[in-house]
mmCIF file of C-alpha atoms in Angstrom:
data_model
loop_
_atom_site.group_PDB
_atom_site.id
_atom_site.type_symbol
_atom_site.label_atom_id
_atom_site.label_comp_id
_atom_site.label_asym_id
_atom_site.label_seq_id
_atom_site.Cartn_x
_atom_site.Cartn_y
_atom_site.Cartn_z
ATOM 1 C CA MET A 1221 87.413 56.480 63.461
ATOM 2 C CA MET A 1222 85.501 55.787 66.833
ATOM 3 C CA SER A 1223 81.825 54.576 65.916
ATOM 4 C CA VAL A 1224 78.897 56.983 66.893
ATOM 5 C CA ARG A 1225 77.966 54.155 69.154
ATOM 6 C CA ARG A 1226 80.977 53.728 71.038
ATOM 7 C CA TRP A 1227 81.192 57.587 71.259
ATOM 8 C CA LEU A 1228 77.628 57.644 72.763
ATOM 9 C CA ALA A 1229 78.638 55.186 75.452
ATOM 10 C CA VAL A 1230 81.674 56.870 76.304
ATOM 11 C CA ALA A 1231 79.977 60.290 76.637
ATOM 12 C CA ALA A 1232 76.862 58.881 78.283
ATOM 13 C CA ALA A 1233 79.433 57.127 80.857
ATOM 14 C CA CYS A 1234 80.842 60.783 81.083
ATOM 15 C CA LEU A 1235 77.550 62.319 82.043
ATOM 16 C CA PHE A 1236 77.587 60.389 85.328
ATOM 17 C CA ALA A 1237 81.104 61.685 86.156
ATOM 18 C CA LEU A 1238 82.909 59.496 88.845
ATOM 19 C CA VAL A 1239 85.242 59.561 91.582
ATOM 20 C CA SER A 1240 86.175 57.187 94.418
ATOM 21 C CA ALA A 1241 84.032 57.139 97.643
ATOM 22 C CA PRO A 1242 84.355 59.925 99.865
ATOM 23 C CA GLN A 1243 86.206 59.636 103.125
ATOM 24 C CA SER A 1244 84.495 62.463 104.920
ATOM 25 C CA LEU A 1245 80.874 63.250 104.362
ATOM 26 C CA GLY A 1246 79.483 66.623 104.293
ATOM 27 C CA GLY A 1247 77.122 68.569 106.589
ATOM 28 C CA PRO A 1248 73.286 69.450 106.184
ATOM 29 C CA ALA A 1249 73.818 72.329 103.886
ATOM 30 C CA GLU A 1250 75.823 70.131 101.226
ATOM 31 C CA MET A 1251 73.409 67.298 101.509
ATOM 32 C CA GLY A 1252 70.364 69.411 101.330
ATOM 33 C CA LEU A 1253 71.916 70.851 98.001
ATOM 34 C CA LEU A 1254 72.477 67.432 96.756
ATOM 35 C CA GLU A 1255 68.869 66.383 97.802
ATOM 36 C CA SER A 1256 67.317 69.000 96.031
ATOM 37 C CA TYR A 1257 68.234 66.902 92.769
ATOM 38 C CA ILE A 1258 66.084 63.748 93.886
ATOM 39 C CA GLY A 1259 63.469 62.849 91.448
ATOM 40 C CA SER A 1260 63.182 61.777 87.653
ATOM 41 C CA TRP A 1261 64.873 63.686 84.894
ATOM 42 C CA ARG A 1262 64.586 63.242 81.065
ATOM 43 C CA GLY A 1263 66.906 64.921 78.472
ATOM 44 C CA THR A 1264 67.210 65.184 74.771
ATOM 45 C CA GLY A 1265 70.296 66.222 72.742
ATOM 46 C CA GLU A 1266 71.660 66.089 69.313
ATOM 47 C CA MET A 1267 75.029 64.806 68.504
ATOM 48 C CA ILE A 1268 76.484 67.247 66.040
ATOM 49 C CA GLY A 1269 79.871 66.763 64.004
ATOM 50 C CA GLY A 1270 79.092 63.527 62.191
ATOM 51 C CA ALA A 1271 77.962 62.710 58.857
ATOM 52 C CA PHE A 1272 74.452 64.326 60.145
ATOM 53 C CA PRO A 1273 72.958 65.306 63.429
ATOM 54 C CA GLU A 1274 71.564 62.465 65.414
ATOM 55 C CA THR A 1275 68.824 62.916 67.979
ATOM 56 C CA PHE A 1276 69.144 60.976 71.202
ATOM 57 C CA THR A 1277 67.207 60.787 74.514
ATOM 58 C CA CYS A 1278 68.196 60.038 78.291
ATOM 59 C CA ARG A 1279 66.368 59.386 81.727
ATOM 60 C CA LEU A 1280 68.041 59.768 84.960
ATOM 61 C CA THR A 1281 66.613 58.881 88.582
ATOM 62 C CA VAL A 1282 68.259 60.371 91.660
ATOM 63 C CA ALA A 1283 67.473 59.159 95.023
ATOM 64 C CA LYS A 1284 68.478 59.323 98.662
ATOM 65 C CA GLY A 1285 71.278 56.966 99.317
ATOM 66 C CA ASN A 1286 72.897 55.470 102.594
ATOM 67 C CA GLN A 1287 74.625 58.007 104.786
ATOM 68 C CA ALA A 1288 75.194 61.492 103.375
ATOM 69 C CA LYS A 1289 75.090 60.417 99.824
ATOM 70 C CA ILE A 1290 72.719 60.439 96.858
ATOM 71 C CA ASN A 1291 72.300 57.732 94.446
ATOM 72 C CA TYR A 1292 71.667 58.165 90.435
ATOM 73 C CA ALA A 1293 70.810 55.657 87.853
ATOM 74 C CA GLY A 1294 70.403 56.801 84.241
ATOM 75 C CA ARG A 1295 70.124 55.585 80.455
ATOM 76 C CA CYS A 1296 70.662 57.136 77.203
ATOM 77 C CA SER A 1297 69.523 55.950 73.809
ATOM 78 C CA LEU A 1298 70.812 56.514 70.357
ATOM 79 C CA VAL A 1299 69.367 54.404 67.218
ATOM 80 C CA ASN A 1300 68.799 50.903 69.067
ATOM 81 C CA MET A 1301 71.505 50.815 71.899
ATOM 82 C CA ASN A 1302 71.157 51.512 75.452
ATOM 83 C CA ILE A 1303 73.776 52.847 77.743
ATOM 84 C CA SER A 1304 73.396 52.439 81.603
ATOM 85 C CA VAL A 1305 75.319 54.068 84.527
ATOM 86 C CA SER A 1306 74.850 54.305 88.064
ATOM 87 C CA GLY A 1307 76.596 55.574 90.998
ATOM 88 C CA THR A 1308 76.702 58.105 94.014
ATOM 89 C CA ILE A 1309 77.611 61.540 94.612
ATOM 90 C CA ALA A 1310 78.535 63.092 98.171
ATOM 91 C CA TYR A 1311 80.504 66.111 99.668
ATOM 92 C CA ASN A 1312 83.810 65.477 101.014
ATOM 93 C CA ASP A 1313 84.604 67.522 104.001
ATOM 94 C CA GLY A 1314 88.247 66.717 104.274
ATOM 95 C CA ALA A 1315 88.678 67.960 100.460
ATOM 96 C CA ARG A 1316 85.979 70.463 100.480
ATOM 97 C CA ARG A 1317 84.700 69.155 97.385
ATOM 98 C CA TYR A 1318 81.687 67.275 95.760
ATOM 99 C CA GLU A 1319 82.761 63.766 94.562
ATOM 100 C CA ALA A 1320 80.938 61.260 92.427
ATOM 101 C CA ALA A 1321 81.202 57.259 91.793
ATOM 102 C CA MET A 1322 80.013 55.767 88.915
ATOM 103 C CA SER A 1323 79.831 52.303 87.186
ATOM 104 C CA SER A 1324 78.495 51.582 83.622
ATOM 105 C CA ASN A 1325 77.350 48.655 81.276
ATOM 106 C CA ALA A 1326 80.166 50.097 78.904
ATOM 107 C CA GLY A 1327 82.900 49.386 80.961
ATOM 108 C CA PHE A 1328 84.133 53.004 81.126
ATOM 109 C CA THR A 1329 85.496 54.311 84.513
ATOM 110 C CA GLY A 1330 87.206 57.556 85.239
ATOM 111 C CA MET A 1331 86.861 60.639 87.726
ATOM 112 C CA ALA A 1332 85.159 63.591 88.434
ATOM 113 C CA VAL A 1333 85.517 66.421 91.071
ATOM 114 C CA GLY A 1334 82.434 68.627 91.600
ATOM 115 C CA ARG A 1335 83.245 72.607 92.121
ATOM 116 C CA LYS A 1336 80.536 74.593 93.743
ATOM 117 C CA GLN A 1337 80.018 78.398 92.656
ATOM 118 C CA GLY A 1338 77.194 79.895 94.163
ATOM 119 C CA ASN A 1339 74.277 77.556 93.654
ATOM 120 C CA ARG A 1340 75.796 75.781 90.821
ATOM 121 C CA ILE A 1341 77.897 72.579 90.860
ATOM 122 C CA THR A 1342 79.994 71.748 87.759
ATOM 123 C CA PHE A 1343 81.912 68.194 87.299
ATOM 124 C CA ASN A 1344 84.684 68.299 84.543
ATOM 125 C CA LEU A 1345 85.934 65.031 83.119
ATOM 126 C CA SER A 1346 88.401 64.748 80.333
ATOM 127 C CA GLU A 1347 89.897 61.408 79.473
ATOM 128 C CA GLN A 1348 91.951 60.031 76.483
ATOM 129 C CA GLN A 1349 90.551 56.673 75.003
ATOM 130 C CA VAL A 1350 92.023 54.683 71.911
ATOM 131 C CA ASP A 1351 89.568 53.719 69.134
ATOM 132 C CA ARG A 1352 89.291 50.577 67.085
ATOM 133 C CA GLY A 1353 92.389 51.827 64.810
ATOM 134 C CA GLY A 1354 94.479 52.281 67.616
ATOM 135 C CA ASN A 1355 94.164 56.451 67.395
ATOM 136 C CA THR A 1356 93.809 58.588 70.533
ATOM 137 C CA VAL A 1357 90.548 60.264 71.211
ATOM 138 C CA ARG A 1358 90.268 63.090 73.715
ATOM 139 C CA ILE A 1359 86.599 62.968 75.496
ATOM 140 C CA GLY A 1360 85.355 65.867 77.706
ATOM 141 C CA SER A 1361 82.279 66.122 79.652
ATOM 142 C CA LYS A 1362 80.945 68.879 81.785
ATOM 143 C CA ILE A 1363 78.091 68.295 84.088
ATOM 144 C CA THR A 1364 76.165 71.390 85.705
ATOM 145 C CA LEU A 1365 73.668 71.011 88.394
ATOM 146 C CA VAL A 1366 72.079 74.276 88.931
ATOM 147 C CA ALA A 1367 68.770 75.579 90.434
ATOM 148 C CA ASP A 1368 66.065 72.771 88.923
ATOM 149 C CA GLN A 1369 67.926 71.897 85.981
ATOM 150 C CA ILE A 1370 71.150 69.425 84.866
ATOM 151 C CA THR A 1371 72.966 69.971 81.822
ATOM 152 C CA VAL A 1372 75.541 67.875 80.320
ATOM 153 C CA ASP A 1373 78.027 69.010 77.441
ATOM 154 C CA PHE A 1374 79.942 66.318 75.644
ATOM 155 C CA GLU A 1375 82.775 67.061 73.267
ATOM 156 C CA VAL A 1376 84.973 64.129 71.566
ATOM 157 C CA GLU A 1377 88.021 64.871 69.398
ATOM 158 C CA PHE A 1378 89.521 62.085 67.038
ATOM 159 C CA ASN A 1379 93.189 63.460 67.101
ATOM 160 C CA GLN A 1380 94.239 61.820 63.938
ATOM 161 C CA SER A 1381 91.545 63.448 61.742
ATOM 162 C CA GLY A 1382 90.754 66.532 63.929
ATOM 163 C CA GLN A 1383 87.059 65.717 63.886
ATOM 164 C CA ILE A 1384 85.191 66.924 66.819
ATOM 165 C CA LEU A 1385 81.589 65.608 67.879
ATOM 166 C CA THR A 1386 79.583 67.729 70.393
ATOM 167 C CA ALA A 1387 76.412 67.274 72.155
ATOM 168 C CA GLU A 1388 74.707 69.310 74.769
ATOM 169 C CA VAL A 1389 71.703 67.564 76.879
ATOM 170 C CA PRO A 1390 69.835 69.620 79.293
ATOM 171 C CA PHE A 1391 67.618 67.521 81.746
ATOM 172 C CA ALA A 1392 64.318 68.689 83.359
ATOM 173 C CA ARG A 1393 62.086 66.983 85.775
#
């Protein structure tokens, strides 16, 4: 079974969902929406589904990047472990969607595309990983940017045992 620390590492990486660099950047409206998230954010969540619930904390800094991008850098802590991630988010005019790029100290990579509905942008990521025992693990993450809040929902399913771990982390300034 995947360790709690490994799960958190993958889940934290999913938090800052990822994609290759955009080819064509968005206009003032799209950039204005992204820039509304510039600032310092903090969140606390509880991992449910293990032997007992475990609380963890995260922080995130969003800053204006080069061209029409925003940059982010974040860190989550569980017990004595820190996971860090960084990357960019931009609007791709050609594809008519928001995209994010990420790197992580946990070595996790993948991709996510943001979908806009009203004033909400949602990034969904679903990946398959293999635990130390060679078993397949399904990892899902949903990141929602809406109004003055960022929320991240995680779910990890251990396919062999059927055990599911979940966490929700609401971030505020």
